[in-house]
mmCIF file of C-alpha atoms in Angstrom:
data_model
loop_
_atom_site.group_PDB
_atom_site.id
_atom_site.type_symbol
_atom_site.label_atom_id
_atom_site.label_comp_id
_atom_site.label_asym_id
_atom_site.label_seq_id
_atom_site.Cartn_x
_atom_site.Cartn_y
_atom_site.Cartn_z
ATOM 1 C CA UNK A 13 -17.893 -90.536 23.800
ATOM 2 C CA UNK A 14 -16.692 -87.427 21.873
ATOM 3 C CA UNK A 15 -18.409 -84.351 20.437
ATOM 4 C CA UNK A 16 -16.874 -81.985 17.917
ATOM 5 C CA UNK A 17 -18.505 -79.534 15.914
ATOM 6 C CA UNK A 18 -16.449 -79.392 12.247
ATOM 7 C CA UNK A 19 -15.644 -75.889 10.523
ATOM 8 C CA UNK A 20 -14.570 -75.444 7.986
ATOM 9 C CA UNK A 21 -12.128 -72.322 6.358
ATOM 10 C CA UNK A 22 -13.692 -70.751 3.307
ATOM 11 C CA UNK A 23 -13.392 -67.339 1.537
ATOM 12 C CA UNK A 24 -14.817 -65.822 -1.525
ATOM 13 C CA UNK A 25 -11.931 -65.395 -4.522
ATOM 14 C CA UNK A 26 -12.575 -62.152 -6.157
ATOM 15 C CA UNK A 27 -11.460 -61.741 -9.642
ATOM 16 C CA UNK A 28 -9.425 -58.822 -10.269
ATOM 17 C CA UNK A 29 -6.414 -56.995 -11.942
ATOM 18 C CA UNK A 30 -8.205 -57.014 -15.573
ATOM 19 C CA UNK A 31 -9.322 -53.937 -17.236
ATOM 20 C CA UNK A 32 -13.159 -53.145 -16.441
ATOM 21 C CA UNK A 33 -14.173 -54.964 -19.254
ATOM 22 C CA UNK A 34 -13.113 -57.983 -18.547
ATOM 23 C CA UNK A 35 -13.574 -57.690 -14.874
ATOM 24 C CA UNK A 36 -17.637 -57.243 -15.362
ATOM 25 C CA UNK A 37 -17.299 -60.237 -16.993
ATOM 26 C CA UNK A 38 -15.996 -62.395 -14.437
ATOM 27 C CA UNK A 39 -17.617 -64.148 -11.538
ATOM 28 C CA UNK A 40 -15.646 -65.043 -8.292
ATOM 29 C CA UNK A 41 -15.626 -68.695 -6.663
ATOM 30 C CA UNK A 42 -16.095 -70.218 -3.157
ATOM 31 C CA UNK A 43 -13.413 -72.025 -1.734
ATOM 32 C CA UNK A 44 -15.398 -74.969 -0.632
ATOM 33 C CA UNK A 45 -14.124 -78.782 0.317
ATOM 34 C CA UNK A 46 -14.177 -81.677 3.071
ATOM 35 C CA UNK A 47 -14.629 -81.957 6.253
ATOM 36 C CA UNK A 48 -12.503 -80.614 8.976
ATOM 37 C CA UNK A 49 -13.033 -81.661 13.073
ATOM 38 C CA UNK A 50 -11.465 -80.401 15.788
ATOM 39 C CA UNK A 51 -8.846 -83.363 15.925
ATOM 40 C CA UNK A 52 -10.311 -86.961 16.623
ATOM 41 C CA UNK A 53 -7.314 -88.869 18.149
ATOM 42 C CA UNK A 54 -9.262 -92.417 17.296
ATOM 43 C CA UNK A 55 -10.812 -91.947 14.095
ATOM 44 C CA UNK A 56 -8.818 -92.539 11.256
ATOM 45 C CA UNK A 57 -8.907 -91.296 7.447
ATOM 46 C CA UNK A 58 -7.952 -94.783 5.710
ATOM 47 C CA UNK A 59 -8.456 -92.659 2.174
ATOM 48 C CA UNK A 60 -10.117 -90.503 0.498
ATOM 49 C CA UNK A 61 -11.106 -90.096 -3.171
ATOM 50 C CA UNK A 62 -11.099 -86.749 -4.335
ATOM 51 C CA UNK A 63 -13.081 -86.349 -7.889
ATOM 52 C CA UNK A 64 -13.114 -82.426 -9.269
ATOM 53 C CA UNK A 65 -15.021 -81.326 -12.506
ATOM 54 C CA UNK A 66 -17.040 -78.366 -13.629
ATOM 55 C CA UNK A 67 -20.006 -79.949 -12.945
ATOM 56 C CA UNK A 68 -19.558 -81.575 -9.654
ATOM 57 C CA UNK A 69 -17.243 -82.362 -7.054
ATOM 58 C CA UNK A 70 -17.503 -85.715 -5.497
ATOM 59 C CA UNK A 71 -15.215 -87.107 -2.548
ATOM 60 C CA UNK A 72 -15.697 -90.478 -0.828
ATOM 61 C CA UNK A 73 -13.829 -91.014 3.318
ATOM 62 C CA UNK A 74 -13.432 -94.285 4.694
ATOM 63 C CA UNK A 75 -13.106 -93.858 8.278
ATOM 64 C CA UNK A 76 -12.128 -96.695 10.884
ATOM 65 C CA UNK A 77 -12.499 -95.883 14.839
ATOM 66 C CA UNK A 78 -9.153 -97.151 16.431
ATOM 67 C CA UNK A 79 -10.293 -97.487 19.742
ATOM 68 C CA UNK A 80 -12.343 -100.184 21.554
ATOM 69 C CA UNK A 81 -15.773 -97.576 21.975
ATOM 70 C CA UNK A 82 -17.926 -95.883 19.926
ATOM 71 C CA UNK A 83 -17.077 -92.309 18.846
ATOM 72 C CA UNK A 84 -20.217 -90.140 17.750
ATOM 73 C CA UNK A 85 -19.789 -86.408 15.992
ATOM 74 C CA UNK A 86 -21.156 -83.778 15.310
ATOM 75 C CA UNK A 87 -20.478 -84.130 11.836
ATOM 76 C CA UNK A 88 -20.892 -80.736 10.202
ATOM 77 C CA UNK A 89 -20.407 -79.730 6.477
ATOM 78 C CA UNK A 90 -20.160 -75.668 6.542
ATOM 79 C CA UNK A 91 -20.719 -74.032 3.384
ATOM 80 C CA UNK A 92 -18.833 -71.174 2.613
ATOM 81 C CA UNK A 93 -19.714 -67.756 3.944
ATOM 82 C CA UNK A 94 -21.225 -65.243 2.091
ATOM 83 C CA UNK A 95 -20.893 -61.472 2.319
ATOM 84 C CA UNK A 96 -23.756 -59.972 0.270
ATOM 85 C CA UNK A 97 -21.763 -56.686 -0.417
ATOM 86 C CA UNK A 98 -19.889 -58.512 -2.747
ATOM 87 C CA UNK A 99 -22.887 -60.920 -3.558
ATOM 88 C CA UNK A 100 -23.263 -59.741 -7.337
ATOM 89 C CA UNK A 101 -20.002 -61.271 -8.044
ATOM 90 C CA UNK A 102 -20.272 -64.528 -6.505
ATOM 91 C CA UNK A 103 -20.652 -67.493 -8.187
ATOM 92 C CA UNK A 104 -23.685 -69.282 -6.761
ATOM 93 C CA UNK A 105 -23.955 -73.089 -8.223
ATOM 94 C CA UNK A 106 -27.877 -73.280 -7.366
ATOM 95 C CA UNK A 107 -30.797 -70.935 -6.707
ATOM 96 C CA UNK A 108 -31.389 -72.663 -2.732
ATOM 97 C CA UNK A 109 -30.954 -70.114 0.232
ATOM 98 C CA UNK A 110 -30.077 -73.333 2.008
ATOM 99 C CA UNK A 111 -28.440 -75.496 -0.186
ATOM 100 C CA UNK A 112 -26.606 -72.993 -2.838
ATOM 101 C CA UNK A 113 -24.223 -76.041 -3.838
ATOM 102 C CA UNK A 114 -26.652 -78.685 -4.159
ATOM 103 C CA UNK A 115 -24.953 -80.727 -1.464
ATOM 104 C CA UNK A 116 -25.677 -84.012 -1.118
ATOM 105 C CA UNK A 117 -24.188 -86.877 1.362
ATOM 106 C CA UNK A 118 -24.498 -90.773 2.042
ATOM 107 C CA UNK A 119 -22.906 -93.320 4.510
ATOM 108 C CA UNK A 120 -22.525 -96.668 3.957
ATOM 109 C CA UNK A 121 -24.451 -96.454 0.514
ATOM 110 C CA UNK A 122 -27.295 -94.642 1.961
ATOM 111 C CA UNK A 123 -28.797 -90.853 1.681
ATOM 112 C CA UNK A 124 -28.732 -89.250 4.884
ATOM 113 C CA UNK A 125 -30.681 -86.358 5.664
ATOM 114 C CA UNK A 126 -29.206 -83.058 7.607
ATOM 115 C CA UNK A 127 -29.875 -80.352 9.692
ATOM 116 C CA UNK A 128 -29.228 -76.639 8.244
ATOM 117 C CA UNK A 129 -28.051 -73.796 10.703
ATOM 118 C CA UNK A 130 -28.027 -70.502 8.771
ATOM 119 C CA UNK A 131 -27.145 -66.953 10.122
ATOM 120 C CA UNK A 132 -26.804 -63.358 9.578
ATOM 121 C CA UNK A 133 -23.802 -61.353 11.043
ATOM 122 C CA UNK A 134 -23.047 -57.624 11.048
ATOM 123 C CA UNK A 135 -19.154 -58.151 12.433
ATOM 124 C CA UNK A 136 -19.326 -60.463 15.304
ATOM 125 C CA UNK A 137 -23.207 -59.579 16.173
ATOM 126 C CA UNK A 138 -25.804 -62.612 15.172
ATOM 127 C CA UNK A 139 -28.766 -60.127 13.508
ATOM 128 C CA UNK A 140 -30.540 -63.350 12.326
ATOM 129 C CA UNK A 141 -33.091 -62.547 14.873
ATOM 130 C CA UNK A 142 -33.758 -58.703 13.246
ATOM 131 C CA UNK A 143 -33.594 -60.007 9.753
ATOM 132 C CA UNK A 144 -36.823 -62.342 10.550
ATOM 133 C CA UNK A 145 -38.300 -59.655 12.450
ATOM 134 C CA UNK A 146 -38.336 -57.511 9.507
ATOM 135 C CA UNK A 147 -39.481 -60.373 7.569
ATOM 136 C CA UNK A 148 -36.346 -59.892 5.466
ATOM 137 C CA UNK A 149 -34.807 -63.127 4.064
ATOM 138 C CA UNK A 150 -30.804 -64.136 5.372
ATOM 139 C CA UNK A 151 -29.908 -65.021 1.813
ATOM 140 C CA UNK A 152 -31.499 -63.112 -1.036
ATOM 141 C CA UNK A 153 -31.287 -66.180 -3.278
ATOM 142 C CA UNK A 154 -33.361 -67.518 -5.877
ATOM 143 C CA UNK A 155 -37.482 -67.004 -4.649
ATOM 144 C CA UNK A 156 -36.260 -65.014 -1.882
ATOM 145 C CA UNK A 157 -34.184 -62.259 -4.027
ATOM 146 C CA UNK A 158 -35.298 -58.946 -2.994
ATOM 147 C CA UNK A 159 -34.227 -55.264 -3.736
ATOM 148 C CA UNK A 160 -33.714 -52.720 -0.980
ATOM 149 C CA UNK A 161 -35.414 -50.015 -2.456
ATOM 150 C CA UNK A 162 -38.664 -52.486 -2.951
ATOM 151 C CA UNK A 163 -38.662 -52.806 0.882
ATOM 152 C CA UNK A 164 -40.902 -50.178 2.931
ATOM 153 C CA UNK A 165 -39.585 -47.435 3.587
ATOM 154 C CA UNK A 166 -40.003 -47.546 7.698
ATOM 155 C CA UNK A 167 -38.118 -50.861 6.992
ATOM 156 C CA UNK A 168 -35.007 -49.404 5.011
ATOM 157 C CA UNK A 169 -34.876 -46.821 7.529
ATOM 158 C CA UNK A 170 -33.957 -48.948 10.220
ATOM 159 C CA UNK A 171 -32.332 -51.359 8.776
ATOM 160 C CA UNK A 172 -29.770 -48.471 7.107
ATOM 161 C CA UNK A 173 -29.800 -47.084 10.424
ATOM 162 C CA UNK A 174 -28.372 -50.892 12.006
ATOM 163 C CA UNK A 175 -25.968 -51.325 9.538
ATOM 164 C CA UNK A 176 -27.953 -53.688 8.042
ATOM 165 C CA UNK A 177 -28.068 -51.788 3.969
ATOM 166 C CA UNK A 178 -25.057 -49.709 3.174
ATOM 167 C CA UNK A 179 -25.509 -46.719 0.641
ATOM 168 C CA UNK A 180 -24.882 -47.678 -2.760
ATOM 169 C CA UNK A 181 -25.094 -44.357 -4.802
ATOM 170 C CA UNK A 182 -28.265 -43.269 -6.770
ATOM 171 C CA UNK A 183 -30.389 -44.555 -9.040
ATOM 172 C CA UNK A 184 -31.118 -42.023 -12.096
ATOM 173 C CA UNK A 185 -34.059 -40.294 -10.201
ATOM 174 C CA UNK A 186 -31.121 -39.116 -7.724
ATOM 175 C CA UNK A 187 -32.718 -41.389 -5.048
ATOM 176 C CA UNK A 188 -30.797 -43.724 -2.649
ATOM 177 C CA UNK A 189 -29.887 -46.689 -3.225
ATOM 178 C CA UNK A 190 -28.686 -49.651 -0.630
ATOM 179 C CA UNK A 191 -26.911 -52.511 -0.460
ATOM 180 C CA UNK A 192 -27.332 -55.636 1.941
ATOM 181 C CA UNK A 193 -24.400 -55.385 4.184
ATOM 182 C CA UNK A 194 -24.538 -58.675 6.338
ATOM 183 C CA UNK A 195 -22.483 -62.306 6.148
ATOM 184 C CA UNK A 196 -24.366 -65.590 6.020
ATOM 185 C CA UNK A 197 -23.335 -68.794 7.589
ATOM 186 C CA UNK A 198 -24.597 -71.699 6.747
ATOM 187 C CA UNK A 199 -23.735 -75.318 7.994
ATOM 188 C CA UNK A 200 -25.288 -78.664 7.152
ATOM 189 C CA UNK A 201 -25.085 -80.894 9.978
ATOM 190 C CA UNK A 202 -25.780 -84.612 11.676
ATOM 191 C CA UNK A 203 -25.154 -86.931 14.681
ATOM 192 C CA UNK A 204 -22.841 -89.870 12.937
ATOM 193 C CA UNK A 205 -20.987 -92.660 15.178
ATOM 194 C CA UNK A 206 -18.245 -94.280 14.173
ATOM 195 C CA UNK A 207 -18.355 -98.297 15.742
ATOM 196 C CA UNK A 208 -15.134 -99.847 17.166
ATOM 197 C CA UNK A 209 -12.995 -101.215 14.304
ATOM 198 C CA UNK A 210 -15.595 -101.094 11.802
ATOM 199 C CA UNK A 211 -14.661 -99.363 8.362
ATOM 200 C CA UNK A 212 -17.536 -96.281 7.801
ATOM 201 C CA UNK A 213 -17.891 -95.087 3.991
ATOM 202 C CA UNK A 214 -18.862 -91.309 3.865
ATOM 203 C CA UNK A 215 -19.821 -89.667 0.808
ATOM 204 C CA UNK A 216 -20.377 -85.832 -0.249
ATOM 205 C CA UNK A 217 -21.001 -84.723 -3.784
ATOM 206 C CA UNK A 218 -22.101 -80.764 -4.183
ATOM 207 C CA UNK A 219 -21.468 -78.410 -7.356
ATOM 208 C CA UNK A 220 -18.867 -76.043 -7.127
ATOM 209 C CA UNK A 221 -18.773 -72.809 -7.197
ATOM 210 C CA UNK A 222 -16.982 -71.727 -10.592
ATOM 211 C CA UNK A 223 -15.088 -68.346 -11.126
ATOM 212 C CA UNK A 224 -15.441 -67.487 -14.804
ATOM 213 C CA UNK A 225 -13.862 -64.499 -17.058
ATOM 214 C CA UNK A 226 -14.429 -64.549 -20.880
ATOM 215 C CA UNK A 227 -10.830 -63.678 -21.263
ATOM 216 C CA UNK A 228 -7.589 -64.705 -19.553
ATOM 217 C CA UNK A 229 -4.554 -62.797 -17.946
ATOM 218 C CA UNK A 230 -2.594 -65.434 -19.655
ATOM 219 C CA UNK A 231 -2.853 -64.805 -23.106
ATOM 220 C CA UNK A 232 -0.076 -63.518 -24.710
ATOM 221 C CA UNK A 233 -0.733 -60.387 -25.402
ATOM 222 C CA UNK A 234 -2.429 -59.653 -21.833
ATOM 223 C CA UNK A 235 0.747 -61.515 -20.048
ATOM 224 C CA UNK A 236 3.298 -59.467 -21.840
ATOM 225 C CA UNK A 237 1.280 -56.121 -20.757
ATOM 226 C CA UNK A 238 3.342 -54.074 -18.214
ATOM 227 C CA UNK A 239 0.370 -53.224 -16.536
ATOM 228 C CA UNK A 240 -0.889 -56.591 -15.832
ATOM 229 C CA UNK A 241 2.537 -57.864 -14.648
ATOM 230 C CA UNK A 242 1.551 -58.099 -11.108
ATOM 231 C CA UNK A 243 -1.643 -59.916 -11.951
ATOM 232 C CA UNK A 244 0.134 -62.277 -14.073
ATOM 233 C CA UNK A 245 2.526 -63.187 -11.468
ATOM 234 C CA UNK A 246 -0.038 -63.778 -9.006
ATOM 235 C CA UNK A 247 -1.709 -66.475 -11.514
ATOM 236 C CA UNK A 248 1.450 -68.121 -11.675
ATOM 237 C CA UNK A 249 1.749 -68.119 -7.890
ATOM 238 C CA UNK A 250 -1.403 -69.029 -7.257
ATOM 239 C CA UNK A 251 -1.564 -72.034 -10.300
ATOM 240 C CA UNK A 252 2.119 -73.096 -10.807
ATOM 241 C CA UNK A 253 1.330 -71.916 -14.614
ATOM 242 C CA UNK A 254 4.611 -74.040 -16.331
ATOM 243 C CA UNK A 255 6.042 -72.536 -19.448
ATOM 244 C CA UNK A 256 4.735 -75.863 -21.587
ATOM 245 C CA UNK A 257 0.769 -74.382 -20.754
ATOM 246 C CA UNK A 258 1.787 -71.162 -21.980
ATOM 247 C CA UNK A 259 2.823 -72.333 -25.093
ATOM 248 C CA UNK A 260 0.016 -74.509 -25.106
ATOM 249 C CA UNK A 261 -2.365 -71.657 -24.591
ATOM 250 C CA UNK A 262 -0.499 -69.560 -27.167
ATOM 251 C CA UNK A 263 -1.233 -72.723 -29.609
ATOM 252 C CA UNK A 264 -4.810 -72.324 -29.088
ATOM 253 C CA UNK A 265 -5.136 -68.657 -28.233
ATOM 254 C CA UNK A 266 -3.158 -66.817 -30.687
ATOM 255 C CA UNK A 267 -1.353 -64.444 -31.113
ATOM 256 C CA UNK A 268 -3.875 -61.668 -32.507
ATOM 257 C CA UNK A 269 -4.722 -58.556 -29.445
ATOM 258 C CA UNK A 270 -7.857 -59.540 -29.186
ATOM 259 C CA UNK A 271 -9.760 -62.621 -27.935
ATOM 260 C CA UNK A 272 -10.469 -64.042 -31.638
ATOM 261 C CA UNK A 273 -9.893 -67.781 -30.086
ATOM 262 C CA UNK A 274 -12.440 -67.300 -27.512
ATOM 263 C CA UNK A 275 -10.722 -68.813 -24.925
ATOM 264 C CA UNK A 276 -12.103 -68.463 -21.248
ATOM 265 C CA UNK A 277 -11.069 -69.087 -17.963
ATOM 266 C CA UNK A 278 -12.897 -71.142 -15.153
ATOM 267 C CA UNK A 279 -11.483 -71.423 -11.446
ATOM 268 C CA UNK A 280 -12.515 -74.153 -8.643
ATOM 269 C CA UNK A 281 -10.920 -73.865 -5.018
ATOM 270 C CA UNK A 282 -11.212 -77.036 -2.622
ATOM 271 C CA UNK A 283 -10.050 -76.829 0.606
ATOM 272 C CA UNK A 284 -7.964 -80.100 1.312
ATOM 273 C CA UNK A 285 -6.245 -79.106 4.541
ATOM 274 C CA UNK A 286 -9.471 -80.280 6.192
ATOM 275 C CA UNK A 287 -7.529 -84.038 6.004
ATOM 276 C CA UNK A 288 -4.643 -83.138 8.276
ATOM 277 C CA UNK A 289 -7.046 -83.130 11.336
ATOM 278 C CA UNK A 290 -7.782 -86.923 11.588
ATOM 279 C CA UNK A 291 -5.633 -88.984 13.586
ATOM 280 C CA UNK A 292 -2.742 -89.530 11.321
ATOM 281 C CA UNK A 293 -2.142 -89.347 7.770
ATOM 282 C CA UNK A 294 -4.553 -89.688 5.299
ATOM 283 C CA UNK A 295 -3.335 -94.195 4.501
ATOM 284 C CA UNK A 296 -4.949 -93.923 0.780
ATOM 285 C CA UNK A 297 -5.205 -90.044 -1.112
ATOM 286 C CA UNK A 298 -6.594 -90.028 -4.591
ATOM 287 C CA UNK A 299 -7.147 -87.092 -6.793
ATOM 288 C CA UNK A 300 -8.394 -87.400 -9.984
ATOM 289 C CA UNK A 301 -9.251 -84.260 -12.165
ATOM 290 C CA UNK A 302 -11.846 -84.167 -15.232
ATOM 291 C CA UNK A 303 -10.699 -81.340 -17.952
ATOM 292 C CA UNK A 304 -12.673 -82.104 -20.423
ATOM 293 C CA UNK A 305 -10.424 -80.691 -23.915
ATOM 294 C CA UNK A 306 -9.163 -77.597 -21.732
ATOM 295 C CA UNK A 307 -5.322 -77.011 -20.169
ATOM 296 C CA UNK A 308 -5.461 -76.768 -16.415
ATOM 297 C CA UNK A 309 -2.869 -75.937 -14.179
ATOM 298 C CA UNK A 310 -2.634 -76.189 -10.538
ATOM 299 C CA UNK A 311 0.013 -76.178 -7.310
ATOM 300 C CA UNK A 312 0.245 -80.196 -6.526
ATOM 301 C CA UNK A 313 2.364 -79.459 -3.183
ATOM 302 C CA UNK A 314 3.284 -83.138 -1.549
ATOM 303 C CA UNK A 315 1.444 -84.591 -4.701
ATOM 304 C CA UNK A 316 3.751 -83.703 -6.892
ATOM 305 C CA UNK A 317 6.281 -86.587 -8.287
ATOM 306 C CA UNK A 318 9.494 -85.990 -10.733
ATOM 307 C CA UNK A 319 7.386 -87.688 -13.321
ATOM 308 C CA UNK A 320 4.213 -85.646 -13.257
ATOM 309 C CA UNK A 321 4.130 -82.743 -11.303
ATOM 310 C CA UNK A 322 0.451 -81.787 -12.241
ATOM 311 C CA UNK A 323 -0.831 -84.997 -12.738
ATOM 312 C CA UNK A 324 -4.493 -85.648 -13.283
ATOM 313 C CA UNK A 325 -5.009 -88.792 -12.006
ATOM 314 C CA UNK A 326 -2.530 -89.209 -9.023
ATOM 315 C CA UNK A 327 -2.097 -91.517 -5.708
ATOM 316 C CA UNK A 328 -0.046 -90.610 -2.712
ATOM 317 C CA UNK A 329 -0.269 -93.209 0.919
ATOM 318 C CA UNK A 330 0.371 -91.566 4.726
ATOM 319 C CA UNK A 331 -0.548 -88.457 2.714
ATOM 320 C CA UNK A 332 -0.888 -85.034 5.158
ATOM 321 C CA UNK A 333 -2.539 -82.419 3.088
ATOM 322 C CA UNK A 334 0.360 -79.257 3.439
ATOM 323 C CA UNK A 335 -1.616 -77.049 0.941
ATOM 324 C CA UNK A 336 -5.268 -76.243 -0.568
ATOM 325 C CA UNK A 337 -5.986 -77.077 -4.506
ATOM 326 C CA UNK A 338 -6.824 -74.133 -6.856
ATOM 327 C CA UNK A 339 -7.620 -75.287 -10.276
ATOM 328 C CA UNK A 340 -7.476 -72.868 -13.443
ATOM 329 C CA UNK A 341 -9.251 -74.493 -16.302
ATOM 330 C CA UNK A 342 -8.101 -72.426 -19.662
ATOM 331 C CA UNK A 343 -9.928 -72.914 -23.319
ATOM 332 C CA UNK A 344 -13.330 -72.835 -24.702
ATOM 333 C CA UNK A 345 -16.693 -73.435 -22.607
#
């Protein structure tokens, strides 16, 4: 029988290169996605179906155990981590300390309940134990927001003195202010065995976590800036922009200076490399992306074919993942 414990690599995208205007209107995403194990030489990944929206991401494994016993896991979902010193520009899909994407999961049909692990870190040292202590929450989410400066003051004290709150200037009676200055992990986790020869269908479905901006780098006017050249290169990088969605986006956008159009930007990162640690090739990948009426541009990698190299609906077999998906969704919301 074999244990592994699956992470999972995710880091918060923060939205930058704009003039402060824009920039305090943006929100940065989570790179969240499937499952990744420590590699499981007898479980394969027949397919996987790979649905992305706005609204919700849904993916559905079939798994098949190759060899002639029973394989159980530790089947853990990590969400990403959070580092509440950047926390007021993080996209956060729901108000749950526990479950900020809404996660959900099913085999064979069936809901399946999970374990949550969450923790604080200051570097490499778990201070989940000092939080509660303190009777200070891990995540400052929804019913559990709180402001530093509410908290007593013997608390803020020694929490400032831990490394716990980090000075954040002054408020306008000259008197400090602090910031939380921990990372939260958080994993979702269950005991799942995989039978000899015996297909197992695994479902996850969670909300993403959706960078916004009420403008984009890549209308005209902002592309063609000299001092948003480096930014604009990056997007293209980053999104294999093609010159067809430019001059789609110029259709729609305009040509004025300012943002008459109202066109917006929204950003979704999955992490798809996960797939490369079964045993073998994914047999069956599908990817199929909702837009709704807006462009959307991202870097396909081994997806790609000479017929559609952003496709939105698109099939690959003995598919190895050699590349994360970043999604930029450009028009009106």
């Amino acid at each position: 029988m074999y244990r592994l414990r699956a992470t999972i690599l995710a880091t918060g995208l923060v939205f930058s290169g704009y003039s402060a205007a824009i920039a305090n209107d943006s929100a940065a995403e989570l790179s969240i996605g499937g499952l990744q194990f420590a590699r499981a030489p007898n479980v394969e990944m027949r397919s996987e179906d790979l649905r992305i929206s706005l609204d919700r991401v849904r993916v559905r494994y079939e798994f098949v155990n190759t060899s002639t016993a029973p394989v159980t896991l530790t089947v853990a979902f990590p969400l990403p981590d959070i580092d509440l010193s950047e926390g007021e520009s993080i996209s956060f899909p729901a108000n749950d300390p526990l479950n900020f994407v809404d996660f959900e999961t099913k085999v064979d049909g069936s809901p399946i309940k999970f374990s949550t692990d969450q923790r604080a870190f200051l570097g490499d040292k778990d201070v989940s134990a000092e939080l509660r202590e303190l009777k200070v929450p891990i995540l400052p989410l929804g019913s559990q927001q709180f402001r530093p400066q509410d908290l007593p003051a013997t608390t803020r004290t020694k929490m400032a003195s831990e490394g716990l709150l980090t000075p954040a200037g002054s408020d306008e009676r000259g008197r400090p202010l602090y910031a939380a200055g921990w990372v939260v992990k958080t994993a979702v986790y269950r005991e799942q065995t995989f039978p000899p020869g015996k297909p197992v269908i695994v479902e996850h479905s969670y909300r993403p976590s959706v960078g916004a901006s009420t403008d984009t780098i890549l209308r005209k006017r902002l592309r063609q800036d000299k001092a948003m050249a480096k930014e604009f290169e990056r997007y293209r990088k980053d999104y294999c922009v093609s010159e067809d969605f430019l001059q789609e986006l110029d259709k729609m956008a305009g040509l004025a200076p300012n943002n008459g159009a109202g066109v917006q930007e929204r950003r979704i990162s999955y992490v798809l490399k996960t797939g490369a640690n079964w045993a073998g090739p994914i047999k069956t990948f599908h990817l199929s992306i909702d837009r709704g009426s807006r462009l959307v541009s991202y870097c396909p990698g081994k997806l790609a074919t000479s017929a559609a190299k952003q496709a939105l609906d698109v099939s690959a077999t003995d598919f190895t993942p050699d590349r994360d998906i970043k999604l930029l969704f450009v028009g009106k919301f």
